[in-house]
PDB file of C-alpha atoms in Angstrom:
ATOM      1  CA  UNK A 148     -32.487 -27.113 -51.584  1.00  0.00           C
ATOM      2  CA  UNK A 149     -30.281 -30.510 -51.533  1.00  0.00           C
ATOM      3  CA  UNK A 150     -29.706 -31.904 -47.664  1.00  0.00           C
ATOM      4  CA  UNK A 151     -25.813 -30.800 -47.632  1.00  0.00           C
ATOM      5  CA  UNK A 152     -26.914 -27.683 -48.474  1.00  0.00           C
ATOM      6  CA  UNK A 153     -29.339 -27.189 -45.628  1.00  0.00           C
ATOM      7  CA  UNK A 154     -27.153 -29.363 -43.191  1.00  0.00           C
ATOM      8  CA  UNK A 155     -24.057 -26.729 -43.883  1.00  0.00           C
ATOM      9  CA  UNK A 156     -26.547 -23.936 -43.531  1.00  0.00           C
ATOM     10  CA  UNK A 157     -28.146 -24.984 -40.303  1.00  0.00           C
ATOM     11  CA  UNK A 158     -24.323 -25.614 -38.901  1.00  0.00           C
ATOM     12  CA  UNK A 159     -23.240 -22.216 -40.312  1.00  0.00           C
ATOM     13  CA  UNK A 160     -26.141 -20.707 -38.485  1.00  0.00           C
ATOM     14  CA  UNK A 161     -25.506 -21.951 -35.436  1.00  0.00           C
ATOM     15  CA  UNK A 162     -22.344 -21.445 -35.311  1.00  0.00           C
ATOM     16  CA  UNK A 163     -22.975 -17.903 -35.787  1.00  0.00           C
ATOM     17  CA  UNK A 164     -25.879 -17.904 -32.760  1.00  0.00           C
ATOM     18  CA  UNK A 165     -23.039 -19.630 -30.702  1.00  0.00           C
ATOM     19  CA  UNK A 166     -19.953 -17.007 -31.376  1.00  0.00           C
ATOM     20  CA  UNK A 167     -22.505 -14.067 -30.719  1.00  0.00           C
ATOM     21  CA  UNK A 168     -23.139 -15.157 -27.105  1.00  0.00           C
ATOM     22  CA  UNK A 169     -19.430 -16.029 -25.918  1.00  0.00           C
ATOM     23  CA  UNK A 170     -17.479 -13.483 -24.727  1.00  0.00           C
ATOM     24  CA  UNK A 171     -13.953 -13.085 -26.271  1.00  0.00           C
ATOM     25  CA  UNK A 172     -11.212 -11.971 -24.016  1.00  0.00           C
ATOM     26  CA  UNK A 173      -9.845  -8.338 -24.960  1.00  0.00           C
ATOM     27  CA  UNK A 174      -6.531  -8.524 -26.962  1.00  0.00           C
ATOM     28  CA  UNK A 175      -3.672  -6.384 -25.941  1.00  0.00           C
ATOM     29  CA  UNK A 176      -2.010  -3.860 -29.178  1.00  0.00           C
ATOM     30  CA  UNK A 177       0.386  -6.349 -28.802  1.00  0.00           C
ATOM     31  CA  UNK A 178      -1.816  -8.827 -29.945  1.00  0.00           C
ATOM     32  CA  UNK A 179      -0.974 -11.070 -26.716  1.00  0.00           C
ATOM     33  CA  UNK A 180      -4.218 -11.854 -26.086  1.00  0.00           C
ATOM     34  CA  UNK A 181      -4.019  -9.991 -22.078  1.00  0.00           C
ATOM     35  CA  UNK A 182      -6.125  -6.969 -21.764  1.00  0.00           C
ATOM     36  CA  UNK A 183      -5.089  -3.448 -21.489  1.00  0.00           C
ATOM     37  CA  UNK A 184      -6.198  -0.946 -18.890  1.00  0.00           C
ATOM     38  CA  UNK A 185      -5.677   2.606 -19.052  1.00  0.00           C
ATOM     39  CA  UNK A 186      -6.754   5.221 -16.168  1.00  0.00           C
ATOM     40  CA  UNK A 187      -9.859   5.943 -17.891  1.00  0.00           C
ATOM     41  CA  UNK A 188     -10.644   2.223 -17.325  1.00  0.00           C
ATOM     42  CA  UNK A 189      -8.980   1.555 -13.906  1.00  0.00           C
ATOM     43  CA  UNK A 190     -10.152  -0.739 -11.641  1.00  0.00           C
ATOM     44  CA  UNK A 191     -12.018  -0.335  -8.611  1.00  0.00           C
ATOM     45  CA  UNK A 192      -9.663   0.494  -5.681  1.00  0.00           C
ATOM     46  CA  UNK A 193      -5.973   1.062  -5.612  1.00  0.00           C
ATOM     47  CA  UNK A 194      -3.596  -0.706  -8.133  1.00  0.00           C
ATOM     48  CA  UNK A 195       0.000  -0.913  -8.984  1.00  0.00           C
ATOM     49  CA  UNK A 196       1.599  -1.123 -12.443  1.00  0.00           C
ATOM     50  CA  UNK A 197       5.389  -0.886 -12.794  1.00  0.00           C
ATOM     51  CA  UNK A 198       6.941   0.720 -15.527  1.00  0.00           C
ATOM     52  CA  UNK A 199       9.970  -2.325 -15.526  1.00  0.00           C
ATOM     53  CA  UNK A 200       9.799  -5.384 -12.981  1.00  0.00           C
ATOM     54  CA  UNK A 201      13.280  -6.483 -14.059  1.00  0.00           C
ATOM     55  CA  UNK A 202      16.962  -5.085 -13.368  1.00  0.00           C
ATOM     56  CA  UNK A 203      19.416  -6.075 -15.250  1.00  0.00           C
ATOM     57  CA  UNK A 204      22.514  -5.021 -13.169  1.00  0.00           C
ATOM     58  CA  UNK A 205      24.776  -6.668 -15.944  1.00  0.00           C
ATOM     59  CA  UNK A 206      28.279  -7.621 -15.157  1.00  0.00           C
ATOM     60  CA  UNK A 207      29.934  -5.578 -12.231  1.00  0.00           C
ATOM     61  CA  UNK A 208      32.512  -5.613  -9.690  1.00  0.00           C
ATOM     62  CA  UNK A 209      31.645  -8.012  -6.531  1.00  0.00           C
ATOM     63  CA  UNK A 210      33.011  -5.534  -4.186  1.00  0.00           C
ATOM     64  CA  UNK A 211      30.022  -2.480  -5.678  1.00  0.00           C
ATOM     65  CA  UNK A 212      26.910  -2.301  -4.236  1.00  0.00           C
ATOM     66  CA  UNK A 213      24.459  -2.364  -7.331  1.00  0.00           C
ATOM     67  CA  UNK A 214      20.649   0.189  -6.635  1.00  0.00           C
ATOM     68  CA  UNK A 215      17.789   0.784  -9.216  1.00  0.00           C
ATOM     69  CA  UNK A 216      15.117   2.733  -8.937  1.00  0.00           C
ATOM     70  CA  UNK A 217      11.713   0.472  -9.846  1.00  0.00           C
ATOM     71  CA  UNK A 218       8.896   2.949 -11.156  1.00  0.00           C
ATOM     72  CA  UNK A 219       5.388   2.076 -10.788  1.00  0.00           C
ATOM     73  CA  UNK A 220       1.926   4.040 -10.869  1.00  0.00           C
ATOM     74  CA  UNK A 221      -0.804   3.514  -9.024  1.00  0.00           C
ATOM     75  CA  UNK A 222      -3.438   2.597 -11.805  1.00  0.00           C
ATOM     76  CA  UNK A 223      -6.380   2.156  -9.528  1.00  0.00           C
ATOM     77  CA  UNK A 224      -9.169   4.188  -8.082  1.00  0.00           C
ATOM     78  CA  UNK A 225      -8.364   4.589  -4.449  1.00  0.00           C
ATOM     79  CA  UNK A 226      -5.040   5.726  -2.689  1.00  0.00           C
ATOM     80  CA  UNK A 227      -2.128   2.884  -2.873  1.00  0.00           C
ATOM     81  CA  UNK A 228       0.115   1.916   0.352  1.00  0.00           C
ATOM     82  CA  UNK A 229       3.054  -0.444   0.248  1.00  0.00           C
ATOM     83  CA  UNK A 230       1.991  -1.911   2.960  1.00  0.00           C
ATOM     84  CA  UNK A 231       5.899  -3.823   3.299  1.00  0.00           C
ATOM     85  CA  UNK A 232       9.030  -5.079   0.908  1.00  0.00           C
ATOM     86  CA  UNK A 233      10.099  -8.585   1.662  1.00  0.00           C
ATOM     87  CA  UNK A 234      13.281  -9.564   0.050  1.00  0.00           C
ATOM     88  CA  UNK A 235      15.043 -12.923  -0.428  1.00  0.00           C
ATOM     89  CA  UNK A 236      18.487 -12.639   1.173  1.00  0.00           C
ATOM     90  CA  UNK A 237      20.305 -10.066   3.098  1.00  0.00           C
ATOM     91  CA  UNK A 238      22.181  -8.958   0.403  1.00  0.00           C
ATOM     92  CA  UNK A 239      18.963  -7.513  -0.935  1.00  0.00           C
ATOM     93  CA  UNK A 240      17.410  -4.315   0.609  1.00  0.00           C
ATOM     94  CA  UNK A 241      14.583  -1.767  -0.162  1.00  0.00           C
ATOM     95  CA  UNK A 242      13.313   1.333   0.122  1.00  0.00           C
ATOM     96  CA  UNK A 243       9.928   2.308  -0.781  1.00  0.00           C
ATOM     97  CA  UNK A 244       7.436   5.191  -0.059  1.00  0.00           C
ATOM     98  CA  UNK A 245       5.972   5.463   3.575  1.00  0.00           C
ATOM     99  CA  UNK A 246       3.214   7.653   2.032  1.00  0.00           C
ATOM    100  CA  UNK A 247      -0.168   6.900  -0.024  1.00  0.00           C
ATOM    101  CA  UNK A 248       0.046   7.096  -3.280  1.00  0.00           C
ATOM    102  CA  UNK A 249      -2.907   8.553  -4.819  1.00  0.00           C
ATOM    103  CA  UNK A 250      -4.553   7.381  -8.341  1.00  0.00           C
ATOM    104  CA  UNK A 251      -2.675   8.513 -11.343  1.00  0.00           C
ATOM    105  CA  UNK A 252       0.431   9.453  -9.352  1.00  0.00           C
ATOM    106  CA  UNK A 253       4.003   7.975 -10.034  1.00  0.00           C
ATOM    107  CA  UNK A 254       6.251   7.075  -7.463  1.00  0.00           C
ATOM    108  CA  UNK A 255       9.433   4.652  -6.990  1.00  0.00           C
ATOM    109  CA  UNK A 256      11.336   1.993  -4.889  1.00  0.00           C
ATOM    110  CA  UNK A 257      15.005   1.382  -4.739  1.00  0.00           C
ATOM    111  CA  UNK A 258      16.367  -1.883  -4.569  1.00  0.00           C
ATOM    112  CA  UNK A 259      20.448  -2.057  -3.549  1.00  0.00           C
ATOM    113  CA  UNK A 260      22.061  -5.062  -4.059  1.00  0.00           C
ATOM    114  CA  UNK A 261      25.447  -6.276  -1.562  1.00  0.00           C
ATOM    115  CA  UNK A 262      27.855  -8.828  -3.245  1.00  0.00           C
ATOM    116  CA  UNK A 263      30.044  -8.227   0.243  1.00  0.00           C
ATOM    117  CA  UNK A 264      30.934 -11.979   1.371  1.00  0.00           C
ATOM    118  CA  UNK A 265      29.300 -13.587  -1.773  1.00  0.00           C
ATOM    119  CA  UNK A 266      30.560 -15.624  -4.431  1.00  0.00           C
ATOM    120  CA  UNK A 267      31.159 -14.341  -7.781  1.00  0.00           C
ATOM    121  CA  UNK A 268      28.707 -15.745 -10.386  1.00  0.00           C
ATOM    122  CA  UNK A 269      24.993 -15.082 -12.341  1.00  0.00           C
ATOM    123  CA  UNK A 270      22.361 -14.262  -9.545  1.00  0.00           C
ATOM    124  CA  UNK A 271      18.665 -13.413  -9.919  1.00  0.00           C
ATOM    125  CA  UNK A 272      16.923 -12.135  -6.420  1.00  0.00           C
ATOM    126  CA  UNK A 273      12.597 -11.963  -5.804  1.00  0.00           C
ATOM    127  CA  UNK A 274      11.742  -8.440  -4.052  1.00  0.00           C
ATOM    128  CA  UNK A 275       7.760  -9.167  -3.138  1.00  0.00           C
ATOM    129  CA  UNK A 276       5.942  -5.642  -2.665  1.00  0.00           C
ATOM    130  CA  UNK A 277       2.785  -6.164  -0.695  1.00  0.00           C
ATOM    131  CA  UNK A 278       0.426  -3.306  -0.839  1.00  0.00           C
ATOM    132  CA  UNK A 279      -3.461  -2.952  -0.198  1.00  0.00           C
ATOM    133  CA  UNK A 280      -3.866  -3.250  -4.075  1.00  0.00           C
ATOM    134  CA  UNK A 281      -4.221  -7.229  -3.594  1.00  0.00           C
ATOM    135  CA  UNK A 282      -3.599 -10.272  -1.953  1.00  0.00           C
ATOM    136  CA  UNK A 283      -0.573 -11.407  -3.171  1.00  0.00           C
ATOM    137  CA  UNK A 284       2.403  -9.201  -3.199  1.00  0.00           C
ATOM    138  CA  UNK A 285       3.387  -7.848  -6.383  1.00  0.00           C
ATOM    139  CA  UNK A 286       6.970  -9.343  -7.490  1.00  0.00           C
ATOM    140  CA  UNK A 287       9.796  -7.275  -9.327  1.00  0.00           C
ATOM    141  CA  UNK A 288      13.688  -8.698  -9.574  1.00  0.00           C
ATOM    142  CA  UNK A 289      17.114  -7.495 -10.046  1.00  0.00           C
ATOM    143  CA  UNK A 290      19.952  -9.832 -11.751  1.00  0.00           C
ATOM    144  CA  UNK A 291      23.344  -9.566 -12.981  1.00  0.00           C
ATOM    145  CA  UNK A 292      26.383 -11.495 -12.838  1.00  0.00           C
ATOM    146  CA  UNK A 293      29.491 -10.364 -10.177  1.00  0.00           C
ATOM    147  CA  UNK A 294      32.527 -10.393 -11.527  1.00  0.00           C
TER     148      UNK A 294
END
């Protein structure tokens, strides 16, 4: 066997030995290359997935108060509190369940928005949900433009 053969061999070989022991990371269906969980594969302890983090509120009179209702499911193994809701501005308020939320289960949180004594314009406002799922609070927004 010539030498380039063998050399391109050898590499080929290795290169197979090498790919075998990395792990890959799981790819989503999407193809986005984040992994997927479902309850059959949740994670140790409580843990909260929303069904939409963003509100669009669209374009609406300044003078209406503007309320979704956020829907999340705890995706864990263990019971899930909110813990508390900070928001970014008074004009921003809350309200969330007082209650655990145990694995599997679907529950909510409103968030109202009050353009009262603000300026017309685009606005985008952070609503940080801490809960004993992690750390850091979870984030979800609301946006729209007051007319």
């Amino acid at each position: 066997m010539p030498l380039a053969s063998r050399l391109l061999l050898k590499s080929a070989l290795a290169m197979a030995a090498l790919t075998a022991t990395i792990p890959l990371p799981a790819k989503s269906p999407a193809g986005n290359g984040t992994a997927t969980a479902s309850l059959a594969d949740s994670v140790a302890g409580p843990a909260i997935t929303w069904d939409n983090d963003v509100a669009d509120f669209g374009k609406f009179d300044k003078v209406k108060t503007q309320t979704h209702t956020f829907k999340f499911t705890n995706t864990g193994s263990a019971p899930l509190v909110i813990q508390k809701v900070f928001t970014d501005c008074g004009c921003t308020t809350a309200n969330f369940p007082k209650k655990p939320i145990k694995p599997g289960e679907q529950d909510s949180l409103s968030v109202s928005y009050r353009t009262i004594g603000k300026a017309k314009g685009y606005f985008m406002r952070v609503v940080r949900v801490k809960t004993n799922a992690a750390e850091k609070p979870s984030r979800i927004f609301v946006k729209g433009q007051a007319v």
